[in-house]
Tab-separated table of C-alpha atoms in Angstrom:
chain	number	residue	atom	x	y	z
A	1266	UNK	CA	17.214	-27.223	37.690
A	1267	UNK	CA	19.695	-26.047	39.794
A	1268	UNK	CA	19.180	-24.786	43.057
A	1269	UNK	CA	21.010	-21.419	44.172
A	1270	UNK	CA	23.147	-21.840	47.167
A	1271	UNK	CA	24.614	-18.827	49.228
A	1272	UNK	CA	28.483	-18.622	48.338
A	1273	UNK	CA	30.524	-20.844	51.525
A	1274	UNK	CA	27.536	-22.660	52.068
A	1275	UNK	CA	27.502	-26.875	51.534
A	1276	UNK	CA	24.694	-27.721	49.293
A	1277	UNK	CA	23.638	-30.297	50.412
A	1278	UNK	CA	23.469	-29.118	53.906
A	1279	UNK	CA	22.079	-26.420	52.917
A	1280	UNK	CA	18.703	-28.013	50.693
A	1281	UNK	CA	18.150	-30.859	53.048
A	1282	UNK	CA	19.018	-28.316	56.030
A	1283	UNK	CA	18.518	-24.773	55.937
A	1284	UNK	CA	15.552	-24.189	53.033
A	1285	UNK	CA	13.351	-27.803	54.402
A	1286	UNK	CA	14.794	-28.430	58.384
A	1287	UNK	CA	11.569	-30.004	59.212
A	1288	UNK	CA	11.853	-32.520	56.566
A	1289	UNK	CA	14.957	-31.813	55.478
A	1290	UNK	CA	16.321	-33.539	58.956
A	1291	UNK	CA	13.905	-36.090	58.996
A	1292	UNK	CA	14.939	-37.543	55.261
A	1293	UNK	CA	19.306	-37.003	56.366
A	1294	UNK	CA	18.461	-38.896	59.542
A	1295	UNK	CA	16.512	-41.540	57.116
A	1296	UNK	CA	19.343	-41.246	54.463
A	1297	UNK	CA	22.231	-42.236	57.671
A	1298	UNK	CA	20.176	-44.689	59.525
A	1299	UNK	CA	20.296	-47.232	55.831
A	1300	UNK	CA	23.971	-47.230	56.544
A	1301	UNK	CA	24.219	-47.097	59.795
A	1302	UNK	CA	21.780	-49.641	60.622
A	1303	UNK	CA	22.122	-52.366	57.949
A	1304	UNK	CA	22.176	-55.929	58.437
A	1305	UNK	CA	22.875	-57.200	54.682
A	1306	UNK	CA	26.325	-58.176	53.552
A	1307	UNK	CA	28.531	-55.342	51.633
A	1308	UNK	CA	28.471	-56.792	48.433
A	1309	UNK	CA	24.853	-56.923	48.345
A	1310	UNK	CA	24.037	-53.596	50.029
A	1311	UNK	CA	26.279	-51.990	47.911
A	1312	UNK	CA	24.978	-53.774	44.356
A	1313	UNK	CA	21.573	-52.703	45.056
A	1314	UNK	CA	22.477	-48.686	45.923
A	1315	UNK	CA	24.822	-48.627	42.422
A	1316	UNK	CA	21.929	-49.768	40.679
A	1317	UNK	CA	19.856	-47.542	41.906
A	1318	UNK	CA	22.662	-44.787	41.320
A	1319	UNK	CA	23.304	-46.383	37.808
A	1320	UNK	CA	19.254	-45.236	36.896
A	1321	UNK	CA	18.706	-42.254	38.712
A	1322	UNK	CA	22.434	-41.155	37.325
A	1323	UNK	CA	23.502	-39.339	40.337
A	1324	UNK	CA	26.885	-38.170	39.799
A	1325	UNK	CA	27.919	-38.126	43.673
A	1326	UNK	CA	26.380	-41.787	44.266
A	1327	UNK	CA	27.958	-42.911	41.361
A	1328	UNK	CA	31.175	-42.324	42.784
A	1329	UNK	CA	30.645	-43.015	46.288
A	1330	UNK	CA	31.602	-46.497	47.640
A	1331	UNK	CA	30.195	-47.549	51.419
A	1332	UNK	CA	32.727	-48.757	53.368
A	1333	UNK	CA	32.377	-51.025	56.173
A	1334	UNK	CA	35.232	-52.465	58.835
A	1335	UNK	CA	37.790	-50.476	56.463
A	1336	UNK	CA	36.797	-52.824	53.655
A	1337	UNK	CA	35.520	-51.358	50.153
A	1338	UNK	CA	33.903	-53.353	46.993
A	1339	UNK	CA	36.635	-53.594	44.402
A	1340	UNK	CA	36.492	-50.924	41.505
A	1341	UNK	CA	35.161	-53.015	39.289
A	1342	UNK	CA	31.931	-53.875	41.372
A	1343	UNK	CA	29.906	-51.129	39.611
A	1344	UNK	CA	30.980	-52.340	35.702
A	1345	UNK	CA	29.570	-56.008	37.361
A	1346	UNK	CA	26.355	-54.213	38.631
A	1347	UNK	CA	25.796	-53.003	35.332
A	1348	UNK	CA	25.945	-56.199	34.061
A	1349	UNK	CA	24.390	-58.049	36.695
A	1350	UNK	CA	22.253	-60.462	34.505
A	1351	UNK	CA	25.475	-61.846	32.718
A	1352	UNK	CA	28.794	-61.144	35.675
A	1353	UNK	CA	30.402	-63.692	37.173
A	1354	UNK	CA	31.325	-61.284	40.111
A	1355	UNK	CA	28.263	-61.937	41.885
A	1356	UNK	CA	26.987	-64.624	44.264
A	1357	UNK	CA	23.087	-65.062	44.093
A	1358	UNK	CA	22.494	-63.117	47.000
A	1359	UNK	CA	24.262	-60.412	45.263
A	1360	UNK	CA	22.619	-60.475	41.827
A	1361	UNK	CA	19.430	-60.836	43.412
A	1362	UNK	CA	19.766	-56.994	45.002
A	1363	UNK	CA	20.939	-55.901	41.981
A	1364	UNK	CA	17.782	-57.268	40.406
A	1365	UNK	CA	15.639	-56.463	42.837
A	1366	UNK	CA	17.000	-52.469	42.599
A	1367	UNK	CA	16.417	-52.230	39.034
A	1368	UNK	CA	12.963	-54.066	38.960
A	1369	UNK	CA	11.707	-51.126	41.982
A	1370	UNK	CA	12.886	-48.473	40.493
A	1371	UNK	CA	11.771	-49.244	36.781
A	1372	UNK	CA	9.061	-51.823	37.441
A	1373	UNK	CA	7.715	-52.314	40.551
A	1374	UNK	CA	4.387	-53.284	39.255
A	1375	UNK	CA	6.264	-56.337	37.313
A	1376	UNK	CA	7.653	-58.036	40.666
A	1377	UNK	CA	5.986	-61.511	40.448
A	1378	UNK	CA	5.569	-64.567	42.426
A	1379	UNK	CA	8.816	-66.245	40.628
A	1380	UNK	CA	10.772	-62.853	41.702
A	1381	UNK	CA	9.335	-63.478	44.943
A	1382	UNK	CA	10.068	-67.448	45.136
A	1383	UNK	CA	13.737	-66.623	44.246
A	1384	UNK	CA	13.596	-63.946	46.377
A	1385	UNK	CA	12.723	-65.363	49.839
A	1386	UNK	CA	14.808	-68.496	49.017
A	1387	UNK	CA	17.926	-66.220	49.542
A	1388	UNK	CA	16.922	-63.526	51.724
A	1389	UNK	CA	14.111	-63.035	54.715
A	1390	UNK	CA	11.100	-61.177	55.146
A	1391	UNK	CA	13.382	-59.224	57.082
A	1392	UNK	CA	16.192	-58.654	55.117
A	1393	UNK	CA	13.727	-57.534	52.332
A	1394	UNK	CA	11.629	-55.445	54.327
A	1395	UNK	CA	14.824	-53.390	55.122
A	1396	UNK	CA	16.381	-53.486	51.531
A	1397	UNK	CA	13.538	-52.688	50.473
A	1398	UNK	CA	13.301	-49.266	52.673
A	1399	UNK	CA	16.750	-49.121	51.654
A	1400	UNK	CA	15.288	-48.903	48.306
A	1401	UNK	CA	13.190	-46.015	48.750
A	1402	UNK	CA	15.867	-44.189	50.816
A	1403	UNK	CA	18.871	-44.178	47.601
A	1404	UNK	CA	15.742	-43.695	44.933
A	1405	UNK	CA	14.271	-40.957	46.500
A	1406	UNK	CA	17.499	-38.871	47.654
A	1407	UNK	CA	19.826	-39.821	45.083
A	1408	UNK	CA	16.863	-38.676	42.506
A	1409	UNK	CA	16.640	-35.325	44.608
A	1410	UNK	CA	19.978	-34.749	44.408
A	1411	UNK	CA	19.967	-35.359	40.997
A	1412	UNK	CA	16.744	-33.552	39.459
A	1413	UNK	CA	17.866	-30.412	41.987
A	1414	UNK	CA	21.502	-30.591	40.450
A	1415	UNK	CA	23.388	-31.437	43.967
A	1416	UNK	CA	25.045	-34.470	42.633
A	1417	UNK	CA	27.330	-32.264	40.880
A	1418	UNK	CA	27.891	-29.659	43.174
A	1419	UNK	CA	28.793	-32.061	46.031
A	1420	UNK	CA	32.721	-33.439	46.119
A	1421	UNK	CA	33.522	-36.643	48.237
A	1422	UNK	CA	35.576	-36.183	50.981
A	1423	UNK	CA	39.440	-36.689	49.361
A	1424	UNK	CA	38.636	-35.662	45.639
């Protein structure tokens, strides 16, 4: 489905915005504070949202790239997230999001104490309590966008 948007009007501004404000502002202010507010390395941050990106197949967060302290993953990170079972890009920390992205989105039912063991020797309760809202932030909205058709209506800044 494709949403109609008014002619000058940004679409994504204008669904999370203009037709929902009262949730609408609620989920962008959500959306922002998973960047804005993050604690976990780049590399891993950014391996678990292209997963997630990689299954829901959102065009826009396919393409986009965070970038922190002017500093970008290379272009290559997202064939490696792909392949995260079998690269040699990734640290354990790294493949470990990756894993941990595909597993919620696709299997959440399926994450078992030996996930877990692995998972707490790398990371905290913390860090996984806020990748894991992290999580829900880039599956939910980047699905939205998606289902709605927004991904592909929406250019990056540049392009």
């Amino acid at each position: 489905m494709n949403v109609d948007i008014p002619e000058g009007k940004n679409p994504i501004e204008y669904v999370w915005g203009d037709m929902v404000p009262g949730i609408g502002l609620a989920a962008a202010n959500f959306s922002l504070s998973v960047y804005a507010h993050t604690t976990l390395g780049l590399r891993e941050f950014e391996a678990a949202r292209l997963r997630i990106a990689q299954i829901n197949g959102c065009l826009f967060c396919l393409d986009w790239r965070t970038e922190r302290d002017e500093q970008k993953v290379e272009e290559e990170f997202a064939d490696a997230v792909a392949e995260w079972r079998t690269t040699d890009a990734f640290d354990e920390r790294t493949r470990l999001a990756a894993e941990y992205a595909e597993r919620y989105a696709l299997d959440h039912h399926g994450l078992d104490d030996e996930f877990w063991d692995r998972m707490t020797a790398h990371y905290s309760q913390t860090q996984i309590v806020e990748l894991t809202m992290s999580l829900g932030s880039w599956l939910a909205f980047g699905r939205l966008n998606r289902v709605l058709g927004l991904d592909a209506m929406c250019v990056l800044p540049g392009h």
